[in-house]
């Protein structure tokens, strides 16, 4: 991933194509007042807000171009099918996949991982085989593999990580055996922010002939993701975390591998012919898109990707790095505050706990100041266990956040400490 680090000042960095005022006015929800105070939205890791450009496309689609995709010969069905396929091409170009057929629309990251765990698992995983994940995964990249291991009597192995949130690659290398069937790791941790060395992980796994799935749910929105450069076999992400609608996501898979995998779900559009005796399946990508897909979502997500591309993805990454540096410096100056995840290469996610204060209490007081952060385990209970905590507070920053909002978070945290201490 192409991210620029750490000590950069906002005015030194690559320019976005719009001013911050223009950007913020693209996102109507950012002018919300929470309890009469300006909303400071720092829960972008959970879901991102949507620009007018995305809202308008979805609205316009329902007004002018709604029909079932790939179903009819009529005018509207043709128009919407063209736009759906154009959205697929937008995704392909955005992640630099080689072929449009390698882009499968799903309901989101979770759905994509479940599809691979089921389909790849059916074809390639058997008794006593091994699957490797990391200790910093979201539940979405743990549970589907656990379920597969239960179905197949296979074994789950977990790459450990250091206190500062860096994967232990030495251990990883030692885990690769003749029985390893797949490696599945996060590109960026949703709690620690760590950007994992996915290219190196892929290179190592491939040297043993083992495919790799990369969970890009927390990476795609923060920088330039190039699946050809990474070399991974699968890359997955969600539309709602990249300024698009929810209920839509992507499964990128290498064509030759997808072609060897059985379909995950049966139904309309994924078939070539059906009789009661036998069904033959459609070609990629339709073989993995059973039923009426979320075509409105796909077209909306493509509008979000276009929005990011027009802003300048490198400039977005650099702005977020500068905001992260400001937040890290500010929060580090609060007495008794510990940041979880201090790797040198991070996306703009910052998790912390303050002394003996309960994260929910802190989160609730911040909320009353209009500051939206996430509290709890962030769907990463094993990670919390690794640190011996039951949860923490997470501020996750987007390019539309401002210096003033970061300062409001820091002073809000200070006030909370004063109130609760
Ligand atoms: N993986 C990571 C790293 C995440 O952060 C998330 C959501 O927070 C997911 C997977 C699941 O994404 P979704 O709920 O959109 O399927």
Coordinates of C-alpha atoms and ligand atoms in Angstrom, one line a residue:
X1 CA 0.0 0.0 0.0
X2 CA 1.2 3.4 -0.9
X3 CA 1.1 5.5 2.3
X4 CA 3.2 8.5 3.1
X5 CA 4.5 8.7 6.7
X6 CA 4.4 10.3 9.6
X7 CA 5.8 13.6 10.5
X8 CA 4.4 15.4 7.5
X9 CA 2.6 18.8 8.0
X10 CA -0.7 19.3 6.2
X11 CA 0.6 22.2 4.1
X12 CA 3.6 20.2 2.9
X13 CA 1.6 17.4 1.4
X14 CA 0.2 16.5 -2.0
X15 CA -2.8 18.6 -2.8
X16 CA -6.3 17.2 -2.8
X17 CA -8.3 18.3 -5.9
X18 CA -10.7 20.2 -3.6
X19 CA -10.4 22.4 -0.5
X20 CA -11.4 20.9 2.8
X21 CA -14.4 23.2 2.9
X22 CA -15.6 21.9 -0.5
X23 CA -14.9 18.3 0.6
X24 CA -17.0 18.7 3.7
X25 CA -19.8 20.3 1.9
X26 CA -19.9 17.2 -0.3
X27 CA -20.9 15.1 2.8
X28 CA -24.2 16.5 4.0
X29 CA -24.2 14.5 7.3
X30 CA -21.0 16.2 8.5
X31 CA -23.0 19.3 9.3
X32 CA -25.1 17.4 11.8
X33 CA -25.4 18.8 15.3
X34 CA -25.2 16.1 18.0
X35 CA -26.8 17.3 21.3
X36 CA -26.5 20.9 19.8
X37 CA -22.8 20.5 19.2
X38 CA -21.0 20.1 15.9
X39 CA -20.7 16.4 15.1
X40 CA -17.1 15.2 15.2
X41 CA -17.3 11.9 13.3
X42 CA -14.3 9.7 14.1
X43 CA -15.9 6.3 13.6
X44 CA -14.9 5.9 10.0
X45 CA -13.5 2.5 10.6
X46 CA -17.0 1.2 11.4
X47 CA -18.5 3.0 8.4
X48 CA -17.7 6.0 6.3
X49 CA -20.1 8.9 5.4
X50 CA -21.3 9.3 1.8
X51 CA -20.8 12.2 -0.5
X52 CA -23.6 13.8 -2.5
X53 CA -22.0 12.3 -5.6
X54 CA -22.9 8.8 -4.3
X55 CA -26.3 9.7 -2.9
X56 CA -27.2 11.4 -6.2
X57 CA -26.2 8.4 -8.3
X58 CA -28.4 6.0 -6.2
X59 CA -31.3 8.5 -6.2
X60 CA -31.0 9.0 -10.0
X61 CA -30.7 5.3 -10.6
X62 CA -34.0 4.6 -8.9
X63 CA -35.7 7.5 -10.7
X64 CA -34.4 6.7 -14.2
X65 CA -32.8 3.4 -14.7
X66 CA -34.3 0.8 -12.3
X67 CA -34.9 -2.7 -13.8
X68 CA -33.4 -6.1 -13.0
X69 CA -29.9 -6.5 -14.1
X70 CA -28.9 -9.0 -16.8
X71 CA -32.5 -10.2 -17.0
X72 CA -34.5 -8.5 -19.7
X73 CA -34.0 -7.5 -23.3
X74 CA -35.8 -4.2 -22.7
X75 CA -34.4 -0.7 -22.6
X76 CA -34.1 -0.2 -18.9
X77 CA -32.7 -3.6 -18.2
X78 CA -30.0 -3.0 -20.9
X79 CA -29.2 0.4 -19.4
X80 CA -28.8 -0.8 -15.9
X81 CA -26.8 -3.9 -17.0
X82 CA -24.4 -1.6 -18.8
X83 CA -24.0 0.5 -15.8
X84 CA -23.5 -2.5 -13.5
X85 CA -20.7 -3.8 -15.8
X86 CA -19.2 -0.3 -16.0
X87 CA -19.1 -0.4 -12.2
X88 CA -17.2 -3.7 -12.4
X89 CA -14.7 -2.1 -14.7
X90 CA -14.3 0.8 -12.2
X91 CA -13.5 -1.6 -9.4
X92 CA -11.1 -3.5 -11.6
X93 CA -9.2 -0.4 -12.5
X94 CA -9.3 0.9 -8.9
X95 CA -7.5 -2.1 -7.5
X96 CA -5.5 -2.8 -10.7
X97 CA -6.9 -6.3 -11.3
X98 CA -6.0 -7.9 -14.7
X99 CA -9.5 -8.9 -15.7
X100 CA -13.0 -7.7 -15.2
X101 CA -14.1 -11.3 -14.7
X102 CA -12.0 -11.4 -11.6
X103 CA -14.3 -8.9 -9.8
X104 CA -17.2 -10.5 -8.1
X105 CA -19.8 -8.3 -6.4
X106 CA -20.9 -9.6 -2.9
X107 CA -22.7 -8.2 0.0
X108 CA -19.4 -7.0 1.7
X109 CA -16.2 -8.2 3.2
X110 CA -17.8 -10.7 5.4
X111 CA -19.8 -12.2 2.5
X112 CA -16.6 -12.4 0.4
X113 CA -14.6 -14.2 3.0
X114 CA -17.4 -16.6 3.7
X115 CA -17.7 -17.3 -0.1
X116 CA -14.0 -18.1 -0.3
X117 CA -13.9 -20.1 2.9
X118 CA -16.8 -22.2 1.7
X119 CA -16.0 -22.6 -2.0
X120 CA -12.2 -22.8 -1.8
X121 CA -12.6 -25.0 1.3
X122 CA -14.9 -27.4 -0.6
X123 CA -12.4 -27.8 -3.3
X124 CA -9.0 -27.6 -1.6
X125 CA -9.2 -28.3 2.1
X126 CA -9.4 -31.7 3.7
X127 CA -8.8 -33.5 7.0
X128 CA -5.6 -32.4 8.8
X129 CA -5.0 -29.6 6.4
X130 CA -4.0 -26.2 7.9
X131 CA -5.2 -22.7 7.4
X132 CA -3.1 -19.7 8.6
X133 CA -4.6 -16.4 9.8
X134 CA -3.1 -13.7 12.1
X135 CA -3.8 -12.8 15.7
X136 CA -5.0 -9.4 14.8
X137 CA -7.9 -10.4 12.5
X138 CA -11.5 -9.1 12.7
X139 CA -14.0 -11.8 13.5
X140 CA -15.0 -11.8 9.8
X141 CA -11.6 -13.3 9.0
X142 CA -11.6 -15.8 11.9
X143 CA -15.0 -17.4 12.2
X144 CA -15.5 -18.5 8.5
X145 CA -12.1 -20.3 8.6
X146 CA -13.0 -21.8 12.0
X147 CA -16.3 -23.1 10.5
X148 CA -14.4 -24.5 7.6
X149 CA -11.9 -26.3 9.9
X150 CA -14.8 -27.8 11.8
X151 CA -16.5 -29.0 8.6
X152 CA -13.3 -30.5 7.3
X153 CA -11.4 -31.5 10.5
X154 CA -8.7 -29.1 9.5
X155 CA -6.5 -26.9 11.8
X156 CA -6.4 -23.2 12.3
X157 CA -2.9 -21.7 12.9
X158 CA -2.4 -18.1 14.1
X159 CA 0.5 -15.8 13.4
X160 CA 1.5 -13.9 16.6
X161 CA 2.3 -10.2 16.8
X162 CA 4.4 -8.0 19.1
X163 CA 3.1 -5.5 21.7
X164 CA 3.5 -2.7 19.2
X165 CA 1.3 -4.6 16.8
X166 CA 3.7 -6.0 14.2
X167 CA 3.3 -9.5 12.8
X168 CA 6.0 -12.0 13.7
X169 CA 7.1 -13.0 10.2
X170 CA 9.7 -15.5 11.5
X171 CA 6.9 -17.4 13.2
X172 CA 4.8 -17.2 10.1
X173 CA 7.6 -18.7 8.0
X174 CA 7.9 -21.6 10.5
X175 CA 4.1 -22.3 10.2
X176 CA 4.1 -22.9 6.5
X177 CA 4.0 -26.7 5.9
X178 CA 3.0 -29.2 3.2
X179 CA -0.4 -29.2 4.8
X180 CA -1.1 -25.4 4.6
X181 CA -3.9 -24.7 2.1
X182 CA -4.4 -21.0 2.4
X183 CA -3.2 -17.9 4.3
X184 CA -5.8 -15.2 5.2
X185 CA -4.6 -11.9 6.7
X186 CA -5.8 -8.3 7.1
X187 CA -4.1 -5.7 4.9
X188 CA -4.6 -3.3 7.8
X189 CA -5.8 -4.0 11.4
X190 CA -9.1 -2.4 12.3
X191 CA -7.9 -2.0 15.9
X192 CA -4.1 -1.4 15.7
X193 CA -4.0 0.3 12.4
X194 CA -1.0 -1.7 11.4
X195 CA -0.4 -2.1 7.7
X196 CA 0.8 -5.6 7.3
X197 CA 3.5 -6.5 4.8
X198 CA 1.1 -8.4 2.5
X199 CA 3.5 -8.5 -0.4
X200 CA 6.1 -10.2 1.7
X201 CA 3.5 -12.6 3.1
X202 CA 2.3 -13.4 -0.4
X203 CA 5.8 -14.0 -1.7
X204 CA 6.6 -16.3 1.2
X205 CA 3.3 -18.3 0.9
X206 CA 3.7 -18.5 -2.9
X207 CA 7.2 -19.9 -2.6
X208 CA 5.4 -22.9 -1.0
X209 CA 2.6 -22.9 -3.6
X210 CA 0.0 -21.6 -1.0
X211 CA -2.6 -19.0 -2.0
X212 CA -3.3 -15.9 0.1
X213 CA -6.5 -13.9 0.8
X214 CA -6.0 -10.3 1.9
X215 CA -8.8 -8.7 3.9
X216 CA -8.7 -5.1 2.6
X217 CA -11.7 -3.8 4.7
X218 CA -9.5 -1.3 6.5
X219 CA -7.0 -0.6 3.7
X220 CA -8.8 0.2 0.5
X221 CA -10.1 3.6 1.8
X222 CA -6.7 4.8 3.0
X223 CA -4.3 4.4 0.0
X224 CA -3.5 2.9 -3.3
X225 CA -4.2 -0.8 -3.3
X226 CA -2.8 -2.7 -6.3
X227 CA -3.7 -6.4 -6.2
X228 CA -1.3 -7.1 -9.1
X229 CA 1.6 -5.6 -7.2
X230 CA 0.6 -7.4 -4.0
X231 CA 0.2 -10.6 -5.9
X232 CA -2.5 -12.0 -3.7
X233 CA -5.0 -14.6 -4.9
X234 CA -8.0 -13.0 -3.2
X235 CA -8.7 -9.4 -2.1
X236 CA -11.9 -8.5 -0.3
X237 CA -13.5 -5.2 0.8
X238 CA -16.8 -3.5 1.6
X239 CA -18.5 -0.6 -0.2
X240 CA -19.7 1.1 3.0
X241 CA -16.1 1.5 4.3
X242 CA -15.0 3.3 1.2
X243 CA -17.6 6.0 1.1
X244 CA -20.1 3.8 -0.8
X245 CA -23.4 2.2 0.1
X246 CA -23.7 -0.7 2.5
X247 CA -24.8 -4.2 1.4
X248 CA -22.2 -4.3 -1.4
X249 CA -18.7 -5.4 -1.5
X250 CA -16.0 -7.0 -3.6
X251 CA -14.4 -10.4 -3.9
X252 CA -11.4 -10.1 -6.2
X253 CA -10.0 -13.6 -7.1
X254 CA -7.5 -14.8 -9.7
X255 CA -9.3 -16.2 -12.6
X256 CA -7.5 -19.6 -12.7
X257 CA -8.3 -20.2 -9.0
X258 CA -11.9 -19.0 -9.2
X259 CA -12.4 -21.3 -12.2
X260 CA -11.4 -24.3 -10.1
X261 CA -13.8 -23.4 -7.2
X262 CA -17.4 -24.6 -7.1
X263 CA -20.1 -21.9 -6.9
X264 CA -21.0 -20.9 -3.4
X265 CA -24.7 -20.3 -3.9
X266 CA -27.1 -21.6 -6.5
X267 CA -29.8 -19.6 -8.2
X268 CA -30.6 -17.3 -11.1
X269 CA -27.9 -15.9 -13.4
X270 CA -25.1 -18.2 -12.1
X271 CA -26.2 -21.0 -14.4
X272 CA -25.7 -21.8 -18.1
X273 CA -28.4 -24.5 -18.3
X274 CA -30.7 -26.2 -15.9
X275 CA -32.7 -29.4 -16.1
X276 CA -33.9 -31.5 -13.2
X277 CA -31.1 -33.9 -13.9
X278 CA -28.2 -31.5 -14.3
X279 CA -27.2 -27.9 -14.1
X280 CA -24.2 -26.3 -15.8
X281 CA -22.7 -23.1 -14.5
X282 CA -22.2 -19.7 -16.0
X283 CA -18.8 -18.2 -16.6
X284 CA -17.0 -15.9 -14.3
X285 CA -17.9 -13.6 -12.6
X286 CA -21.6 -14.5 -12.9
X287 CA -21.0 -18.0 -11.5
X288 CA -20.4 -16.4 -8.1
X289 CA -23.3 -13.9 -8.3
X290 CA -26.4 -16.0 -7.8
X291 CA -29.8 -14.2 -7.7
X292 CA -30.5 -10.5 -8.2
X293 CA -27.4 -8.8 -7.0
X294 CA -27.2 -5.4 -5.3
X295 CA -26.7 -3.6 -8.6
X296 CA -27.7 -0.2 -7.1
X297 CA -25.1 -0.7 -4.5
X298 CA -22.4 -1.7 -7.1
X299 CA -23.1 1.4 -9.1
X300 CA -23.2 3.6 -6.0
X301 CA -19.9 2.0 -4.8
X302 CA -18.3 2.8 -8.2
X303 CA -19.4 6.4 -7.8
X304 CA -17.6 6.4 -4.4
X305 CA -14.4 5.0 -6.0
X306 CA -14.6 7.7 -8.7
X307 CA -15.0 10.3 -6.1
X308 CA -11.8 9.1 -4.3
X309 CA -9.9 8.9 -7.6
X310 CA -10.9 12.4 -8.5
X311 CA -9.8 13.8 -5.1
X312 CA -6.4 12.1 -5.5
X313 CA -5.9 8.8 -3.6
X314 CA -2.3 9.6 -2.7
X315 CA -3.3 13.0 -1.4
X316 CA -6.1 11.4 0.6
X317 CA -3.6 9.0 2.1
X318 CA -1.2 11.8 2.9
X319 CA -3.8 14.0 4.5
X320 CA -4.9 11.1 6.7
X321 CA -1.3 10.4 7.8
X322 CA -0.9 14.0 8.9
X323 CA -4.2 13.9 10.9
X324 CA -3.1 10.5 12.4
X325 CA 0.2 12.1 13.4
X326 CA -1.6 15.0 15.1
X327 CA -4.0 12.6 16.9
X328 CA -1.1 10.4 18.0
X329 CA 0.9 13.4 19.4
X330 CA -2.1 14.9 21.1
X331 CA -3.4 11.7 22.7
X332 CA 0.2 10.6 23.7
X333 CA 0.4 13.8 25.8
X334 CA -2.6 12.8 28.0
X335 CA -1.3 11.3 31.3
X336 CA -2.0 7.6 31.7
X337 CA -3.2 7.1 28.2
X338 CA -1.9 4.0 26.3
X339 CA -2.2 3.7 22.5
X340 CA -2.6 0.1 21.2
X341 CA -0.8 -0.2 17.9
X342 CA 2.4 1.7 17.4
X343 CA 3.8 0.1 14.3
X344 CA 5.7 2.5 12.0
X345 CA 3.3 1.8 9.1
X346 CA -0.3 2.5 10.1
X347 CA -3.6 3.6 8.6
X348 CA -5.4 6.4 10.3
X349 CA -6.9 4.3 13.1
X350 CA -5.9 5.0 16.7
X351 CA -7.0 2.8 19.7
X352 CA -6.4 3.7 23.3
X353 CA -7.3 3.3 26.9
X354 CA -6.9 5.7 29.8
X355 CA -5.7 4.4 33.1
X356 CA -8.4 2.5 34.9
X357 CA -11.3 4.3 33.0
X358 CA -13.8 2.0 31.4
X359 CA -13.9 2.5 27.6
X360 CA -17.7 2.7 27.6
X361 CA -17.7 5.6 30.1
X362 CA -15.1 7.4 28.1
X363 CA -17.0 6.8 24.9
X364 CA -20.3 8.0 26.4
X365 CA -18.9 11.2 27.7
X366 CA -17.2 11.9 24.4
X367 CA -20.5 11.3 22.7
X368 CA -22.2 14.0 24.8
X369 CA -19.5 16.4 23.5
X370 CA -20.6 15.5 19.9
X371 CA -17.6 13.2 19.4
X372 CA -18.3 9.8 17.8
X373 CA -15.8 7.1 18.6
X374 CA -16.1 3.4 18.8
X375 CA -15.8 1.5 22.1
X376 CA -15.6 -2.2 22.9
X377 CA -13.8 -5.1 21.2
X378 CA -14.3 -3.9 17.6
X379 CA -15.1 -7.5 16.6
X380 CA -11.6 -8.5 17.5
X381 CA -11.9 -10.4 20.8
X382 CA -8.8 -12.5 20.4
X383 CA -6.7 -9.3 19.8
X384 CA -8.2 -7.8 23.1
X385 CA -7.3 -11.0 24.9
X386 CA -3.7 -10.8 23.5
X387 CA -3.4 -7.5 25.4
X388 CA -5.3 -8.7 28.5
X389 CA -8.1 -6.1 28.0
X390 CA -11.8 -6.3 27.5
X391 CA -12.0 -3.5 25.0
X392 CA -10.7 -0.1 24.2
X393 CA -11.6 3.2 22.4
X394 CA -11.0 3.7 18.7
X395 CA -10.9 6.9 16.8
X396 CA -10.7 6.2 13.1
X397 CA -10.0 9.2 10.9
X398 CA -11.0 10.0 7.3
X399 CA -9.7 12.7 4.9
X400 CA -12.8 14.9 5.6
X401 CA -11.8 15.2 9.3
X402 CA -10.0 18.4 10.3
X403 CA -7.2 19.5 12.6
X404 CA -9.9 21.2 14.8
X405 CA -11.8 17.9 15.1
X406 CA -8.6 16.0 16.1
X407 CA -7.9 18.8 18.7
X408 CA -11.5 18.4 19.9
X409 CA -11.0 14.7 20.4
X410 CA -7.8 15.3 22.4
X411 CA -9.3 18.0 24.6
X412 CA -12.5 15.9 25.0
X413 CA -10.3 13.0 26.3
X414 CA -8.6 15.4 28.7
X415 CA -11.9 16.6 30.0
X416 CA -13.2 13.1 30.4
X417 CA -10.1 12.2 32.5
X418 CA -10.8 15.2 34.7
X419 CA -14.4 14.3 35.1
X420 CA -13.9 10.6 35.8
X421 CA -10.6 10.7 37.8
Ligands
LIG1 N1 -12.4 -7.1 8.2 C1 -12.0 -6.0 8.8 C2 -10.6 -5.7 9.0 C3 -13.0 -5.1 9.3 O1 -12.6 -4.0 9.9 C4 -14.3 -5.3 9.1 C5 -15.4 -4.4 9.6 O2 -15.1 -3.6 10.4 C6 -14.7 -6.5 8.4 C7 -13.7 -7.4 8.0 C8 -16.1 -6.8 8.1 O3 -16.7 -5.9 7.2 P1 -18.2 -5.9 6.9 O4 -19.0 -5.9 8.2 O5 -18.4 -4.7 6.0 O6 -18.5 -7.2 6.1

